[in-house]
Short mmCIF file of C-alpha atoms and ligand atoms in Angstrom, two decimals:
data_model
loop_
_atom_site.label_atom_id
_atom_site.label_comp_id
_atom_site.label_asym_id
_atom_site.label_seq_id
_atom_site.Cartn_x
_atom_site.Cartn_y
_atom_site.Cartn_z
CA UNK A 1215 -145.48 183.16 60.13
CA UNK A 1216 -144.30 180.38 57.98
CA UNK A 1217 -140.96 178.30 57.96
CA UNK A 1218 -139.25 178.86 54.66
CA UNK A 1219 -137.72 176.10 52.70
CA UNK A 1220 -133.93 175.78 51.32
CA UNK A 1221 -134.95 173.10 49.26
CA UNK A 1222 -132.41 171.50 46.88
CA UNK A 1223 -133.47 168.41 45.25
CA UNK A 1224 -130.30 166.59 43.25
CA UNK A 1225 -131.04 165.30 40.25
CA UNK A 1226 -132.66 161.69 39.24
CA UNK A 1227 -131.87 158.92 36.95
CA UNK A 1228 -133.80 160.52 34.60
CA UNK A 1229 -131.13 163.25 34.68
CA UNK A 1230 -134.18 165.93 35.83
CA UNK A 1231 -132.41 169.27 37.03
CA UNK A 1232 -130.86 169.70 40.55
CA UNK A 1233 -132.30 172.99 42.02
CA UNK A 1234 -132.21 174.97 45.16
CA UNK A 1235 -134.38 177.42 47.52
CA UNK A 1236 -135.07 177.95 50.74
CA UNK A 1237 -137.88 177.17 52.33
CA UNK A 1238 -139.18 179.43 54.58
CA UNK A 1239 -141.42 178.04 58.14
CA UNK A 1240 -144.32 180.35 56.77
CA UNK A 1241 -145.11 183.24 59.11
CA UNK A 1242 -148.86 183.16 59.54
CA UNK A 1243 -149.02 186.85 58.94
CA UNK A 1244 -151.59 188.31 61.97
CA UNK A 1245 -152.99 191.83 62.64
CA UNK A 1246 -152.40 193.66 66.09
CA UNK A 1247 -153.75 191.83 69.22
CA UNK A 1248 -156.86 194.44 68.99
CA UNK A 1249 -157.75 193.87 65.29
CA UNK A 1250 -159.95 196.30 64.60
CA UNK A 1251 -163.64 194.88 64.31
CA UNK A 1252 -164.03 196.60 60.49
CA UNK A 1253 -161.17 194.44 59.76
CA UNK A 1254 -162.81 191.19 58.58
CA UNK A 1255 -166.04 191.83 60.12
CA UNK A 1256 -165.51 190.16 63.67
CA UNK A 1257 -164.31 191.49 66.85
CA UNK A 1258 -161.06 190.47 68.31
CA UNK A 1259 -162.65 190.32 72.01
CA UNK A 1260 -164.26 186.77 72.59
CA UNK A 1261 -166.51 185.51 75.02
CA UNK A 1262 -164.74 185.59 77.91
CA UNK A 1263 -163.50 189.40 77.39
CA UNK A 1264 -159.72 188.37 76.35
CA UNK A 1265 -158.34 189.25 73.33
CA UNK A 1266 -156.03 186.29 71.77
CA UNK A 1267 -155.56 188.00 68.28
CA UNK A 1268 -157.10 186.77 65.08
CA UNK A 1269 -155.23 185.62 61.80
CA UNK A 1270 -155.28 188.43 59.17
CA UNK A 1271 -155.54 186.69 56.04
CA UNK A 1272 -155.32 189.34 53.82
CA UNK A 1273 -151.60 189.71 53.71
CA UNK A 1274 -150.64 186.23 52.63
CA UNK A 1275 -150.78 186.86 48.99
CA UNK A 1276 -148.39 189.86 49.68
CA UNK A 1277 -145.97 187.42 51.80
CA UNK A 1278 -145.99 185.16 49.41
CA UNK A 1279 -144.69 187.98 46.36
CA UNK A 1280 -141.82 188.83 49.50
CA UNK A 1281 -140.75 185.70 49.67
CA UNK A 1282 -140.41 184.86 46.07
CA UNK A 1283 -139.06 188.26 45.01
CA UNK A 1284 -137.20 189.86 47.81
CA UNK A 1285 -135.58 186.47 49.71
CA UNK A 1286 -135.76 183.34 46.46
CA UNK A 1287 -137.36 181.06 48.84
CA UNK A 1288 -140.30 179.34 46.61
CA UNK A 1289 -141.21 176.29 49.16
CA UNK A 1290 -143.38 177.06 51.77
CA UNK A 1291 -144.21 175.02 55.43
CA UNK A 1292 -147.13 176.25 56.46
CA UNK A 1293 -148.65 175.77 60.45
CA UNK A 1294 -145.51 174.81 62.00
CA UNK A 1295 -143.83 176.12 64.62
CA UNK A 1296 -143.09 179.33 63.26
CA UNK A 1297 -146.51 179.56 62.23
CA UNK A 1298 -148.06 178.68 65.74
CA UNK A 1299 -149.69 175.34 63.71
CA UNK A 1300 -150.24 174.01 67.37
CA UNK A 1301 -152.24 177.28 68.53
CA UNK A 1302 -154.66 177.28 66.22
CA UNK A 1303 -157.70 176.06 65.86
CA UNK A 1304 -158.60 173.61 63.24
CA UNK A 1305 -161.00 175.36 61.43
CA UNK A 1306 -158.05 178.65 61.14
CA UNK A 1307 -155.37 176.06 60.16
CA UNK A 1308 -157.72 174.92 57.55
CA UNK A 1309 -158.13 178.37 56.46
CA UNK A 1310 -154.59 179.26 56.66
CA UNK A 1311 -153.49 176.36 54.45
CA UNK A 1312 -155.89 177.15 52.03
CA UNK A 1313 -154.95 180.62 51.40
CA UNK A 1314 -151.46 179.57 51.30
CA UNK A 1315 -152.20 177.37 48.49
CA UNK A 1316 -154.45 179.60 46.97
CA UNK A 1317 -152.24 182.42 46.58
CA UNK A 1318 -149.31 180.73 46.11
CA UNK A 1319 -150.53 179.26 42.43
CA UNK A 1320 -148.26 179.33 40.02
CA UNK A 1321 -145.93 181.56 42.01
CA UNK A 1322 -144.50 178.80 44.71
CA UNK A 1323 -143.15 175.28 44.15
CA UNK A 1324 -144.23 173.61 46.86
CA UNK A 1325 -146.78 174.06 49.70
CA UNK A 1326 -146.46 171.75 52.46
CA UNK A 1327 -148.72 171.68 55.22
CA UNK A 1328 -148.33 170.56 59.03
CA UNK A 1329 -151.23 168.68 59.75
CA UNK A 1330 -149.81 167.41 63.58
CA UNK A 1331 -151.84 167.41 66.44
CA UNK A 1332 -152.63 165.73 69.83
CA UNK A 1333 -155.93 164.23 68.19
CA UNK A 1334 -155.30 161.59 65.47
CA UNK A 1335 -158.97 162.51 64.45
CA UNK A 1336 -158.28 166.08 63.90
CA UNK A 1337 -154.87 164.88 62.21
CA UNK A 1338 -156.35 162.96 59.69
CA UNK A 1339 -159.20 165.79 58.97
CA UNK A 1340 -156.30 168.58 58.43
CA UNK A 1341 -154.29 165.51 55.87
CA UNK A 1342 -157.94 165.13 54.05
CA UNK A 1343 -158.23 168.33 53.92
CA UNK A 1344 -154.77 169.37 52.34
CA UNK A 1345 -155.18 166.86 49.98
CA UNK A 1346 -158.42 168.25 48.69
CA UNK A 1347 -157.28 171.82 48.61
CA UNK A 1348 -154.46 170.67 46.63
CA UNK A 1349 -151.54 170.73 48.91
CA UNK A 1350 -147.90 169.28 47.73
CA UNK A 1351 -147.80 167.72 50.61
CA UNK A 1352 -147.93 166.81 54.84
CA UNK A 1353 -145.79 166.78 57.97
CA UNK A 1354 -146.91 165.52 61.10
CA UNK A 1355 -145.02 165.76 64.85
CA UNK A 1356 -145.08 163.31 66.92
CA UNK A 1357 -148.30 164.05 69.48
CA UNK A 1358 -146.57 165.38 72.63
CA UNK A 1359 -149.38 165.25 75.14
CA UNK A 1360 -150.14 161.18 75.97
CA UNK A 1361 -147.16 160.23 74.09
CA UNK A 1362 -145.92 157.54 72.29
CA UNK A 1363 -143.01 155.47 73.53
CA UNK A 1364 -141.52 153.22 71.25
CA UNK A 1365 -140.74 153.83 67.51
CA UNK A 1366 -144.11 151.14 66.42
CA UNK A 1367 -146.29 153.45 68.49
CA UNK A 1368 -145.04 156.19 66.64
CA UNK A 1369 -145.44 154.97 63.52
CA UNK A 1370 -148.57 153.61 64.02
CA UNK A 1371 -149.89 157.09 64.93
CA UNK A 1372 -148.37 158.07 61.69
CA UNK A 1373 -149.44 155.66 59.41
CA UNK A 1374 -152.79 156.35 59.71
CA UNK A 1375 -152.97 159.56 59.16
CA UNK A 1376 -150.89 159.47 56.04
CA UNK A 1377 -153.37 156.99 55.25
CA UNK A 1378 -156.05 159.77 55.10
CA UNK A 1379 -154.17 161.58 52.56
CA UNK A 1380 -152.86 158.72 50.33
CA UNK A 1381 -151.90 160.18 47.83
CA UNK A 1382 -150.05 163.03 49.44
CA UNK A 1383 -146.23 162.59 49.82
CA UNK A 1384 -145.41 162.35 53.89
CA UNK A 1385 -143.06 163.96 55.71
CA UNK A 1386 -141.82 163.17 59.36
CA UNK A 1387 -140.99 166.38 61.29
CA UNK A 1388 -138.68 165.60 64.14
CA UNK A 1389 -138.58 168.58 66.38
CA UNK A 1390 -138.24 166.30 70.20
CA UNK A 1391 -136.87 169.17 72.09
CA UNK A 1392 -140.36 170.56 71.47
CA UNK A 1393 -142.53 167.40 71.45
CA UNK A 1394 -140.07 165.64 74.05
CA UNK A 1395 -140.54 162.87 72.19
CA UNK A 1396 -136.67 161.42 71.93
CA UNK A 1397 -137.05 158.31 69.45
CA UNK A 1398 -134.59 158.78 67.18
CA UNK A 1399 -134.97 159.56 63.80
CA UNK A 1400 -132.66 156.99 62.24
CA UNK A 1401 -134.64 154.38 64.24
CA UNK A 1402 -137.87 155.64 63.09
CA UNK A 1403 -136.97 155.38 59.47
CA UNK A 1404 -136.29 152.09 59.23
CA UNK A 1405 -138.37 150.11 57.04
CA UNK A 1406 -140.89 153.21 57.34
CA UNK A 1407 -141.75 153.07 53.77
CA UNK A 1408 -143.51 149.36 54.48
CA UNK A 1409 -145.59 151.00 56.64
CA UNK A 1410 -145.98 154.26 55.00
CA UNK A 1411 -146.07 153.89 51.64
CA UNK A 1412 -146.29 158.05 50.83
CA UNK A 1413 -143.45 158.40 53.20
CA UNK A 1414 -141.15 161.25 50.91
CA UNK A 1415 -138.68 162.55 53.95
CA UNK A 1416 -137.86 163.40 57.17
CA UNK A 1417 -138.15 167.70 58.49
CA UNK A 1418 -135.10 167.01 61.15
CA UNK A 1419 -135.41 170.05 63.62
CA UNK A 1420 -132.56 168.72 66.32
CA UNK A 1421 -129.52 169.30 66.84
CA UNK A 1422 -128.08 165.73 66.99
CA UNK A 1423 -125.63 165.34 63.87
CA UNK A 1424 -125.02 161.46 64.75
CA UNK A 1425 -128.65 160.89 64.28
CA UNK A 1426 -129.04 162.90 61.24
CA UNK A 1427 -126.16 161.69 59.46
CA UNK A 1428 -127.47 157.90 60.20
CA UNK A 1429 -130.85 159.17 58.76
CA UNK A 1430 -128.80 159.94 55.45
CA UNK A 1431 -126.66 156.99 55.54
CA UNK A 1432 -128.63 154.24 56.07
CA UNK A 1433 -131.31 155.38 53.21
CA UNK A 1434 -129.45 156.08 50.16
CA UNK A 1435 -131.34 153.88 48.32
CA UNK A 1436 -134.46 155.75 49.06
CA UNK A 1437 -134.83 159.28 47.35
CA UNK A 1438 -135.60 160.45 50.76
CA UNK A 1439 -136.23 164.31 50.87
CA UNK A 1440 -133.78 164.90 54.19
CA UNK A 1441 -134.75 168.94 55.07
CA UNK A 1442 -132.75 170.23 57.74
CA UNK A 1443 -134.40 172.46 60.46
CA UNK A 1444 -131.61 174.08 62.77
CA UNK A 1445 -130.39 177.47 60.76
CA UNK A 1446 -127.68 177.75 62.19
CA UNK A 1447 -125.96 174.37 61.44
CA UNK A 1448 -127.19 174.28 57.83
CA UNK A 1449 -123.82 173.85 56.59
CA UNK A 1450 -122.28 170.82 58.67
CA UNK A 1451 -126.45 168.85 57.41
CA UNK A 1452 -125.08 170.03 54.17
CA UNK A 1453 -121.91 167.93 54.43
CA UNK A 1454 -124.07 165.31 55.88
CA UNK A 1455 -126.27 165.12 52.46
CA UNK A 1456 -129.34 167.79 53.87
CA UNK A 1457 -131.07 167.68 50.29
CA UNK A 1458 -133.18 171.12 51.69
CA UNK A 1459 -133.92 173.12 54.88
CA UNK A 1460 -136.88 174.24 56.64
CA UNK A 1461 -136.46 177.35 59.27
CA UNK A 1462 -137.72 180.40 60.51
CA UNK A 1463 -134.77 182.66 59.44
CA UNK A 1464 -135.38 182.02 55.73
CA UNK A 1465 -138.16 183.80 55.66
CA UNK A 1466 -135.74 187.33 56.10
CA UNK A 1467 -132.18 185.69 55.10
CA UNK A 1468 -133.70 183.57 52.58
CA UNK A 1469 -131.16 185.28 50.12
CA UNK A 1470 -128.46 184.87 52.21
CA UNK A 1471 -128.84 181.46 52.87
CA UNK A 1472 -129.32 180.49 48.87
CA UNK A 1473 -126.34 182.13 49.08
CA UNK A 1474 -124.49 179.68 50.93
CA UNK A 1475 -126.36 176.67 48.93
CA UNK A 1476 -125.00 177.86 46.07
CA UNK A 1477 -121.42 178.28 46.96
CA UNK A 1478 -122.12 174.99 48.99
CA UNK A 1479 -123.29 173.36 45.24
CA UNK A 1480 -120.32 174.68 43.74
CA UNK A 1481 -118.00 173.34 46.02
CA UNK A 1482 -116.75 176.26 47.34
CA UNK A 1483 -116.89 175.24 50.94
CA UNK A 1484 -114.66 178.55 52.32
CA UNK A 1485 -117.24 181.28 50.53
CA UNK A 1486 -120.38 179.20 52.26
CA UNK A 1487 -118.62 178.70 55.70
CA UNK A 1488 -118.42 182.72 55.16
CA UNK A 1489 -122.25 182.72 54.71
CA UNK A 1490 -122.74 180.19 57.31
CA UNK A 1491 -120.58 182.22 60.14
CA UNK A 1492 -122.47 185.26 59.03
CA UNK A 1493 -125.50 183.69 59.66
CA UNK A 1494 -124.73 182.63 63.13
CA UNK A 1495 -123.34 185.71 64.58
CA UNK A 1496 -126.56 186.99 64.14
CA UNK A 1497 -128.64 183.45 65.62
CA UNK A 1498 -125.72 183.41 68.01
CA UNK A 1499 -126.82 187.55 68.82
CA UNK A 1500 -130.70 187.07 69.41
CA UNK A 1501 -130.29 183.79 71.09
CA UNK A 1502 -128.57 185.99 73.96
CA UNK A 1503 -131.39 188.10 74.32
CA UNK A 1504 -134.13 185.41 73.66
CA UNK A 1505 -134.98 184.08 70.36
CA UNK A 1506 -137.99 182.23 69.41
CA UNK A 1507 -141.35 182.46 67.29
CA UNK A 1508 -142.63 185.78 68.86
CA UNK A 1509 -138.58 187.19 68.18
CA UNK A 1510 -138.94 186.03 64.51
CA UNK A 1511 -142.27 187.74 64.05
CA UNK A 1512 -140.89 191.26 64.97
CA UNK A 1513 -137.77 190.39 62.49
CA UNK A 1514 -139.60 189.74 59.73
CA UNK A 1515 -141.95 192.39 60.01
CA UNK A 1516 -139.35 194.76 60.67
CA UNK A 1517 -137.58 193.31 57.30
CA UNK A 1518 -140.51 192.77 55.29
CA UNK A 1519 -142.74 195.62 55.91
CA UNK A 1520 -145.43 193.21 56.15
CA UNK A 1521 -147.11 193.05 59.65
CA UNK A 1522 -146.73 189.59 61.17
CA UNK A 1523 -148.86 190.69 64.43
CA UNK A 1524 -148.25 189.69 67.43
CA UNK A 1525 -147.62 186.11 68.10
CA UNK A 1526 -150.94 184.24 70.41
CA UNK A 1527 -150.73 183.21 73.86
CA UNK A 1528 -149.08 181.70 75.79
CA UNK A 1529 -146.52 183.44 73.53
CA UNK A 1530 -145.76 186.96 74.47
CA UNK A 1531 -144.90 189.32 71.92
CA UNK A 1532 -141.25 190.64 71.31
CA UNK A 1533 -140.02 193.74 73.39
CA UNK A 1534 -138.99 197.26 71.51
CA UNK A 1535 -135.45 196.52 72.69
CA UNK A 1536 -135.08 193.31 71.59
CA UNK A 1537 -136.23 194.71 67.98
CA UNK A 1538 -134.28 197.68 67.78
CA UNK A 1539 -131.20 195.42 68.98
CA UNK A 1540 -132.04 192.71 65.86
CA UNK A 1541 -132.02 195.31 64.05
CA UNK A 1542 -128.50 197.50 64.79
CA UNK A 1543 -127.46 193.55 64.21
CA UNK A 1544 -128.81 193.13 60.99
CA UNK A 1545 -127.28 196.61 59.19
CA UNK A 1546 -124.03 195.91 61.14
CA UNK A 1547 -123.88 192.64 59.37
CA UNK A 1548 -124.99 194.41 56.31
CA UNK A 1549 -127.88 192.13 56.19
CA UNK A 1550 -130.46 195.29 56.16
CA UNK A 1551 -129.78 199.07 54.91
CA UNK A 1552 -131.71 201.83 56.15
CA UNK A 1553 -133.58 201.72 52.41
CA UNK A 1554 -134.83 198.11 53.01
CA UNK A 1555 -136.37 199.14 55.62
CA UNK A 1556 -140.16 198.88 54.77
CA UNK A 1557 -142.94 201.46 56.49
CA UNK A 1558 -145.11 198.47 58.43
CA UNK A 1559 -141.28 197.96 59.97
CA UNK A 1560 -142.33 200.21 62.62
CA UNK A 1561 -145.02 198.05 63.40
CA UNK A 1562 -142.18 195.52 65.04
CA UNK A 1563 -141.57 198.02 67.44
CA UNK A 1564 -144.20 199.31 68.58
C1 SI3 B 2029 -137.34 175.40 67.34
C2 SI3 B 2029 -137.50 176.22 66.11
O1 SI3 B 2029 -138.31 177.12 66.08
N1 SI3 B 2029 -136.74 175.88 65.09
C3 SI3 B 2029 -136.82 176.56 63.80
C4 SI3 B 2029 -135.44 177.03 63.38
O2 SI3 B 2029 -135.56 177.67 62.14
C5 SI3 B 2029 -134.86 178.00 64.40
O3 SI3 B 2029 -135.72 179.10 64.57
C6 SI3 B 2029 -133.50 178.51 63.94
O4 SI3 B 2029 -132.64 177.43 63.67
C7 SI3 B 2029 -132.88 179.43 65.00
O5 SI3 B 2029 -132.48 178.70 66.13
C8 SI3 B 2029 -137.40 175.63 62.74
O6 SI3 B 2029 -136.83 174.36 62.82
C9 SI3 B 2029 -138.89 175.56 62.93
C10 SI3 B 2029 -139.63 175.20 61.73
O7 SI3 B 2029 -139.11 174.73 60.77
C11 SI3 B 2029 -141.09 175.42 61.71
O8 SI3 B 2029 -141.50 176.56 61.90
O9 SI3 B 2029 -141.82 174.48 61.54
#
């Protein structure tokens, strides 16, 4: 899977057009844990006997038609979290990102890849390599193994792998409850562009409004891209001056959350607290029962039709209950009718 994109970029001094989307954390679309070995040629079981599920590529192009058609989101983030970016290997994220970018010609806006990892050598050859494949742009995390603990550190790491893709606009992707990596944002941006000259924004996947808002504040001078990664608080980043949003759920509420953008644009701030309520009762509904990338994958097969596989280990995949459960939420919320339903759906289930 991918991370979709509510992007909304307001307009310049040259007067060029505000516009929204969402932008979806790409599912990295994958086949069933035993893909079968006509599939693309190569069995699923490896050496050692273990299956651990291989990427099907084949359904990207189709995701990518979804996205646009069925949920508006045009911006894609592709190997990020919702993608499993981290549990991949670098020759498959090189692959994915390619036929992301491939198949998303002339059809998506913007293709950003995650190019993070624990090795600043494999960092840099992922930023290379999105520049040559013609990427719109990077992301890296912070590396969350030997860590770095002070905001220099961080930046250093950074720096030089933005400076293998120089002429790639960089984006920051603060996600510490995953990289437990704390430095905060607002600290990190100061005076980042002197070090980073392609720095273009911050990906803020935390919770912490203080720190976001200072993020915003302190750099409205800059023409910072600021894209908002917690769903279910889009509205309140919103208020803060979010110029876009990056999450998981776009990829199936895409709609509902350019929804919200536009009432937000519009200034009608009671119809997109509406949305944004909406929104959370059903986050606030699979969070209860356990919400996270493998959860998402059965959700947006079951709402696409397009089988998202199951998610790689350690990641376990989603149970039937937890599926059929999204789902009674979903119709009850009128968010999915029984005709939306697409036939891979049962594939969530299973
Ligand atoms: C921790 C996590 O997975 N956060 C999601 C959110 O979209 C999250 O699923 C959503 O807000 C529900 O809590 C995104 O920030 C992740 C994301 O953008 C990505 O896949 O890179």
């Amino acid at each position: 899977s991918a991370a979709a994109f509510a992007a909304r970029r307001s307009g310049g001094a040259d007067g060029a057009e505000a516009w929204w989307g969402a932008w979806p954390a790409t599912a990295r679309a994958r086949t069933d844990e035993r893909r079968r070995p006509d599939d693309l040629g190569v069995p699923v079981e490896g050496r050692w006997g273990l299956t651990c599920g291989e990427i099907n590529f084949s359904v990207i192009g189709q995701y990518v038609d979804y996205l646009v058609k069925e949920q508006g989101v045009k911006n894609i983030f592709v190997n990020g979290t919702t993608g499993e970016g981290l549990s991949l290997s670098i020759s498959e994220r090189r692959q994915v990102a390619e036929e992301w970018v491939t198949k998303g010609k002339d059809k998506l806006d913007q293709v950003v890849i995650h190019v993070g990892a624990l090795s600043l050598k494999e960092s840099q050859e992922l930023a290379q390599h999105a520049a040559e494949i013609g990427a719109d742009g990077i992301a890296v995390i912070a590396p969350f193994f030997l860590k770095p603990w002070t905001k220099d550190i961080l930046i250093n790491f950074l720096k030089e792998v933005a400076a293998a893709a120089p002429a790639l606009p960089f984006y920051y992707y603060h996600i510490p409850a995953l990289t437990g990596v704390k430095i905060r944002a607002e600290e990190l941006l100061d005076g980042i562009q002197d070090k980073i000259p392609t720095f273009q924004g911050l990906k803020f996947s935390d919770t912490d409004l203080l720190d976001f808002g200072q993020c915003v504040d302190q750099n409205r001078q800059q023409q910072f891209a600021f894209l908002f990664g917690v769903d279910e608080q889009l509205l309140s980043a919103l208020v803060m001056g979010a110029t876009g949003a990056v999450g998981s759920t776009y990829n199936y509420l895409g709609k509902k959350t350019n929804q919200m953008l536009e009432a937000f644009e519009r200034k009608d701030l009671s119809l997109a607290l509406n949305y944004q309520f909406c929104i959370q009762r059903f986050i606030n509904f699979v969070v209860k029962l356990g919400f996270g990338v493998s959860q998402t994958k059965a959700i947006m097969t079951l709402v696409s039709g397009i089988p998202m596989g199951p998610p790689r280990l350690p990641l376990q995949k989603a149970s039937r209950e937890f599926t059929d459960s999204a789902e009674a939420k979903l119709k009850s919320l009128d968010f999915l009718s029984f005709t939306d339903l697409k036939d891979g759906s049962l594939e969530a289930s299973s």
